[in-house]
mmCIF file of C-alpha atoms in Angstrom:
data_model
loop_
_atom_site.group_PDB
_atom_site.id
_atom_site.type_symbol
_atom_site.label_atom_id
_atom_site.label_comp_id
_atom_site.label_asym_id
_atom_site.label_seq_id
_atom_site.Cartn_x
_atom_site.Cartn_y
_atom_site.Cartn_z
ATOM 1 C CA MET K 1 -0.344 11.451 -61.227
ATOM 2 C CA ALA K 2 -2.333 14.022 -59.494
ATOM 3 C CA ARG K 3 -4.144 11.132 -57.439
ATOM 4 C CA ILE K 4 -0.649 9.499 -56.574
ATOM 5 C CA PHE K 5 0.905 12.891 -55.568
ATOM 6 C CA GLY K 6 -2.240 13.302 -53.219
ATOM 7 C CA TRP K 7 -1.572 9.964 -51.467
ATOM 8 C CA HIS K 8 2.193 10.701 -50.923
ATOM 9 C CA ALA K 9 0.979 14.094 -49.192
ATOM 10 C CA LEU K 10 -1.268 12.254 -47.469
ATOM 11 C CA LEU K 11 1.323 9.503 -46.106
ATOM 12 C CA ALA K 12 4.146 12.313 -45.408
ATOM 13 C CA ALA K 13 1.433 14.114 -43.210
ATOM 14 C CA LEU K 14 0.355 10.818 -41.487
ATOM 15 C CA LEU K 15 4.347 10.128 -40.814
ATOM 16 C CA ALA K 16 5.008 13.879 -39.520
ATOM 17 C CA ILE K 17 1.786 13.458 -37.087
ATOM 18 C CA ALA K 18 3.387 10.055 -35.980
ATOM 19 C CA ALA K 19 6.632 11.320 -35.640
ATOM 20 C CA ILE K 20 5.267 14.193 -33.076
ATOM 21 C CA ALA K 21 2.639 12.466 -31.402
ATOM 22 C CA PRO K 22 5.246 10.824 -28.653
ATOM 23 C CA GLY K 23 6.859 14.045 -27.655
ATOM 24 C CA GLY K 24 3.193 15.494 -27.115
ATOM 25 C CA ALA K 25 1.855 12.582 -25.485
ATOM 26 C CA ARG K 26 4.782 13.039 -22.666
ATOM 27 C CA ALA K 27 3.873 16.880 -22.937
ATOM 28 C CA GLN K 28 0.220 16.274 -21.623
ATOM 29 C CA GLN K 29 1.600 13.746 -19.280
ATOM 30 C CA VAL K 30 3.487 16.189 -17.333
ATOM 31 C CA ALA K 31 0.567 18.377 -16.193
ATOM 32 C CA GLY K 32 -1.407 17.139 -13.338
ATOM 33 C CA ASP K 33 -0.609 15.734 -10.042
ATOM 34 C CA TRP K 34 2.282 13.183 -9.098
ATOM 35 C CA HIS K 35 3.709 11.596 -6.077
ATOM 36 C CA GLY K 36 6.353 9.360 -4.799
ATOM 37 C CA THR K 37 8.163 8.529 -1.524
ATOM 38 C CA LEU K 38 11.745 9.636 -0.522
ATOM 39 C CA SER K 39 13.748 7.496 1.562
ATOM 40 C CA VAL K 40 16.217 9.681 3.719
ATOM 41 C CA PRO K 41 18.521 8.395 6.021
ATOM 42 C CA PRO K 42 18.393 7.098 8.875
ATOM 43 C CA GLY K 43 15.226 5.349 7.916
ATOM 44 C CA VAL K 44 12.662 8.056 7.280
ATOM 45 C CA ALA K 45 10.042 7.955 4.538
ATOM 46 C CA LEU K 46 8.683 11.299 3.145
ATOM 47 C CA ARG K 47 5.799 11.459 1.013
ATOM 48 C CA ILE K 48 6.674 13.866 -1.807
ATOM 49 C CA GLY K 49 3.567 15.540 -4.006
ATOM 50 C CA VAL K 50 4.283 17.694 -7.273
ATOM 51 C CA THR K 51 1.409 19.504 -8.912
ATOM 52 C CA ILE K 52 2.369 20.877 -12.552
ATOM 53 C CA THR K 53 0.159 23.311 -14.619
ATOM 54 C CA ALA K 54 0.791 24.447 -18.206
ATOM 55 C CA ALA K 55 1.079 28.056 -18.265
ATOM 56 C CA PRO K 56 -0.931 30.144 -20.382
ATOM 57 C CA GLY K 57 1.997 31.417 -22.456
ATOM 58 C CA GLY K 58 3.497 28.306 -22.890
ATOM 59 C CA GLY K 59 6.119 26.272 -20.479
ATOM 60 C CA TYR K 60 5.044 24.962 -16.886
ATOM 61 C CA SER K 61 4.678 25.995 -13.486
ATOM 62 C CA GLY K 62 3.968 23.959 -10.237
ATOM 63 C CA VAL K 63 4.339 23.533 -6.704
ATOM 64 C CA MET K 64 5.880 20.636 -4.251
ATOM 65 C CA GLN K 65 4.627 19.317 -1.097
ATOM 66 C CA SER K 66 6.217 17.196 1.693
ATOM 67 C CA PRO K 67 3.141 16.487 3.884
ATOM 68 C CA ASP K 68 5.371 14.826 6.495
ATOM 69 C CA GLN K 69 7.089 17.937 7.115
ATOM 70 C CA THR K 70 4.694 20.896 6.245
ATOM 71 C CA PRO K 71 1.460 21.577 4.851
ATOM 72 C CA ALA K 72 2.666 24.689 2.899
ATOM 73 C CA PRO K 73 3.227 24.216 -0.946
ATOM 74 C CA ILE K 74 6.605 25.114 -2.317
ATOM 75 C CA PRO K 75 6.656 26.931 -5.725
ATOM 76 C CA LEU K 76 8.668 24.960 -8.185
ATOM 77 C CA ASP K 77 11.426 27.016 -10.215
ATOM 78 C CA SER K 78 12.132 26.189 -14.129
ATOM 79 C CA VAL K 79 10.043 23.436 -14.830
ATOM 80 C CA THR K 80 11.783 21.663 -18.112
ATOM 81 C CA VAL K 81 10.526 19.133 -20.206
ATOM 82 C CA ASP K 82 12.677 18.004 -22.809
ATOM 83 C CA GLY K 83 11.596 14.896 -24.440
ATOM 84 C CA GLY K 84 11.147 11.998 -21.975
ATOM 85 C CA THR K 85 12.926 14.172 -19.316
ATOM 86 C CA LEU K 86 11.189 16.067 -16.717
ATOM 87 C CA GLY K 87 13.097 18.607 -14.495
ATOM 88 C CA PHE K 88 12.711 21.185 -12.014
ATOM 89 C CA ALA K 89 14.407 23.150 -9.151
ATOM 90 C CA VAL K 90 12.913 23.988 -5.766
ATOM 91 C CA ALA K 91 15.398 26.998 -4.929
ATOM 92 C CA ALA K 92 13.694 27.669 -1.478
ATOM 93 C CA ILE K 93 15.294 24.483 -0.247
ATOM 94 C CA HIS K 94 18.157 24.425 -2.725
ATOM 95 C CA GLY K 95 16.856 21.091 -4.320
ATOM 96 C CA SER K 96 16.366 19.806 -7.835
ATOM 97 C CA TYR K 97 14.811 16.958 -9.535
ATOM 98 C CA THR K 98 15.494 15.123 -12.815
ATOM 99 C CA GLY K 99 13.498 11.962 -14.161
ATOM 100 C CA ARG K 100 12.975 10.029 -17.340
ATOM 101 C CA TRP K 101 9.502 8.845 -18.404
ATOM 102 C CA ASP K 102 9.297 5.190 -18.128
ATOM 103 C CA GLU K 103 6.267 3.785 -20.215
ATOM 104 C CA ALA K 104 6.249 0.517 -18.768
ATOM 105 C CA ARG K 105 5.749 2.059 -15.068
ATOM 106 C CA LYS K 106 3.803 5.307 -16.243
ATOM 107 C CA ALA K 107 6.125 6.833 -13.975
ATOM 108 C CA TRP K 108 9.023 9.518 -13.715
ATOM 109 C CA VAL K 109 12.095 7.498 -12.576
ATOM 110 C CA GLY K 110 14.855 9.727 -11.265
ATOM 111 C CA GLU K 111 16.783 11.326 -8.283
ATOM 112 C CA TRP K 112 15.861 14.261 -5.945
ATOM 113 C CA ARG K 113 19.113 16.271 -5.298
ATOM 114 C CA GLN K 114 19.531 18.274 -2.121
ATOM 115 C CA GLY K 115 23.179 17.771 -1.355
ATOM 116 C CA ALA K 116 23.107 13.989 -1.780
ATOM 117 C CA ALA K 117 21.122 12.405 -4.368
ATOM 118 C CA LEU K 118 18.189 10.151 -3.599
ATOM 119 C CA PRO K 119 15.987 8.166 -5.774
ATOM 120 C CA LEU K 120 12.379 9.165 -6.339
ATOM 121 C CA VAL K 121 9.906 7.619 -8.656
ATOM 122 C CA LEU K 122 7.037 9.921 -9.164
ATOM 123 C CA THR K 123 3.482 8.224 -10.175
ATOM 124 C CA ALA K 124 0.314 9.831 -11.222
ATOM 125 C CA GLY K 125 -2.006 11.358 -8.352
ATOM 126 C CA LYS K 126 -1.710 12.762 -5.106
ATOM 127 C CA PRO K 127 0.322 11.636 -1.866
ATOM 128 C CA ASP K 128 -1.524 8.946 0.047
ATOM 129 C CA THR K 129 -3.637 10.389 2.749
ATOM 130 C CA ARG K 130 -3.860 7.734 5.939
ATOM 131 C CA VAL K 131 -5.645 8.548 9.103
ATOM 132 C CA ILE K 132 -4.699 6.918 12.292
ATOM 133 C CA ALA K 133 -7.771 7.121 14.713
ATOM 134 C CA GLY K 134 -7.613 7.913 18.416
ATOM 135 C CA LEU K 135 -3.941 8.467 18.638
ATOM 136 C CA ASP K 136 -4.255 12.591 18.166
ATOM 137 C CA GLY K 137 -1.781 14.010 20.666
ATOM 138 C CA GLU K 138 1.294 14.124 22.053
ATOM 139 C CA TRP K 139 2.906 10.900 23.482
ATOM 140 C CA THR K 140 5.834 11.084 26.113
ATOM 141 C CA GLY K 141 8.153 8.397 27.095
ATOM 142 C CA ALA K 142 11.877 7.156 27.754
ATOM 143 C CA ILE K 143 14.242 4.666 26.759
ATOM 144 C CA THR K 144 17.345 3.746 28.458
ATOM 145 C CA PRO K 145 20.103 2.338 26.190
ATOM 146 C CA ALA K 146 23.426 1.690 28.127
ATOM 147 C CA GLY K 147 21.768 3.095 31.565
ATOM 148 C CA ALA K 148 21.512 6.661 29.796
ATOM 149 C CA THR K 149 18.091 8.001 29.864
ATOM 150 C CA ILE K 150 16.562 9.244 26.426
ATOM 151 C CA ARG K 151 13.431 11.010 26.220
ATOM 152 C CA LEU K 152 11.021 10.637 23.456
ATOM 153 C CA ILE K 153 8.072 12.464 22.433
ATOM 154 C CA VAL K 154 5.640 11.424 19.494
ATOM 155 C CA HIS K 155 3.694 14.201 18.120
ATOM 156 C CA VAL K 156 0.485 12.916 16.351
ATOM 157 C CA THR K 157 -1.678 15.282 14.326
ATOM 158 C CA THR K 158 -4.707 14.542 11.734
ATOM 159 C CA ASP K 159 -5.643 17.360 9.416
ATOM 160 C CA ALA K 160 -6.256 17.865 5.323
ATOM 161 C CA ARG K 161 -3.101 15.933 5.185
ATOM 162 C CA GLY K 162 -4.279 13.107 7.116
ATOM 163 C CA THR K 163 -2.673 12.026 10.160
ATOM 164 C CA VAL K 164 0.951 13.223 10.498
ATOM 165 C CA VAL K 165 3.379 11.848 12.972
ATOM 166 C CA THR K 166 6.660 13.629 14.255
ATOM 167 C CA LEU K 167 9.512 12.437 16.724
ATOM 168 C CA ASP K 168 11.682 14.541 19.139
ATOM 169 C CA SER K 169 14.490 13.424 21.184
ATOM 170 C CA PRO K 170 15.427 16.494 23.223
ATOM 171 C CA ASP K 171 18.296 14.505 24.791
ATOM 172 C CA GLN K 172 19.864 13.971 21.374
ATOM 173 C CA LEU K 173 18.692 17.609 20.004
ATOM 174 C CA ALA K 174 16.745 16.285 17.464
ATOM 175 C CA TYR K 175 12.985 17.614 16.630
ATOM 176 C CA GLY K 176 10.369 16.943 14.110
ATOM 177 C CA VAL K 177 11.721 14.111 12.731
ATOM 178 C CA PRO K 178 9.130 12.762 10.460
ATOM 179 C CA LEU K 179 7.696 9.335 11.638
ATOM 180 C CA SER K 180 5.654 7.544 8.994
ATOM 181 C CA THR K 181 6.054 4.245 10.031
ATOM 182 C CA LEU K 182 3.353 4.596 12.857
ATOM 183 C CA ALA K 183 0.319 2.248 12.652
ATOM 184 C CA ARG K 184 -2.584 1.127 14.839
ATOM 185 C CA THR K 185 -4.421 -2.475 14.415
ATOM 186 C CA GLY K 186 -7.105 -2.494 17.205
ATOM 187 C CA GLN K 187 -5.142 -1.473 20.122
ATOM 188 C CA THR K 188 -1.952 -2.569 19.108
ATOM 189 C CA VAL K 189 0.547 0.544 18.327
ATOM 190 C CA ARG K 190 3.793 0.217 16.640
ATOM 191 C CA PHE K 191 6.570 2.161 14.800
ATOM 192 C CA SER K 192 10.052 1.622 13.604
ATOM 193 C CA PHE K 193 12.860 4.089 13.406
ATOM 194 C CA ASN K 194 16.569 3.768 12.537
ATOM 195 C CA GLY K 195 16.849 0.169 13.038
ATOM 196 C CA SER K 196 14.728 0.192 16.339
ATOM 197 C CA SER K 197 11.030 -0.607 16.807
ATOM 198 C CA PHE K 198 8.337 0.028 19.398
ATOM 199 C CA THR K 199 5.283 -2.415 20.089
ATOM 200 C CA GLY K 200 2.624 -1.581 22.665
ATOM 201 C CA THR K 201 -0.967 -1.742 23.506
ATOM 202 C CA LEU K 202 -3.290 1.380 23.806
ATOM 203 C CA ALA K 203 -5.159 1.386 27.063
ATOM 204 C CA ALA K 204 -8.972 1.168 27.148
ATOM 205 C CA ASP K 205 -9.259 5.029 27.852
ATOM 206 C CA GLY K 206 -6.791 6.117 25.199
ATOM 207 C CA HIS K 207 -4.588 7.830 27.361
ATOM 208 C CA ALA K 208 -1.431 5.705 27.821
ATOM 209 C CA ILE K 209 0.521 2.981 25.730
ATOM 210 C CA ASP K 210 2.078 0.549 27.696
ATOM 211 C CA GLY K 211 5.005 -1.464 25.233
ATOM 212 C CA ASN K 212 8.505 -2.397 24.675
ATOM 213 C CA TRP K 213 11.415 -0.741 22.482
ATOM 214 C CA SER K 214 13.597 -2.988 20.911
ATOM 215 C CA GLY K 215 16.897 -2.632 18.948
ATOM 216 C CA PRO K 216 20.745 -2.207 19.097
ATOM 217 C CA ASP K 217 21.955 -1.343 22.549
ATOM 218 C CA TYR K 218 18.494 -2.001 24.055
#
């Protein structure tokens, strides 16, 4: 009987470990670097990075980054992990995230809430770092929809975040709009924004881009 009881005790212990293991694996998966892309109307794609660390006394802390907007990390508040659900708040910008672990996708699938709710999928790793060579600087031009003149200024900066691009439209009182669609292939430069697009050719001296703007009313 003693031998049978011994096997029963071992089996019970193994079953207990098996029951705990999935939650433990999820807890381990929380700590680390996560990244995703937030699609914000009208047609703006923002790279998002989240770094979560296990606190020495239990629980978690972390920071969030939006490299297309600012190089400064933003502290996370009240990071929670409940079974297969990850949640955190970012009080500094009145935002929050809730996502469930999707084993098939190896990702947290959820929503970012900052006024409106927007889908955000976080997968392991840091945000992509892209570098666009030869375009750093300030590029100015104008478009003329329906006879009006609208000035556009494209700012291109390459630093530790990679190449970061923002768009100003002073006549529309719009400044610092992230422009993640800028791309260069050889001497061809293109970007799209809010249903419109630009395609042009970079001059040999790298000081001008001659091209065409297309879209509604143009």
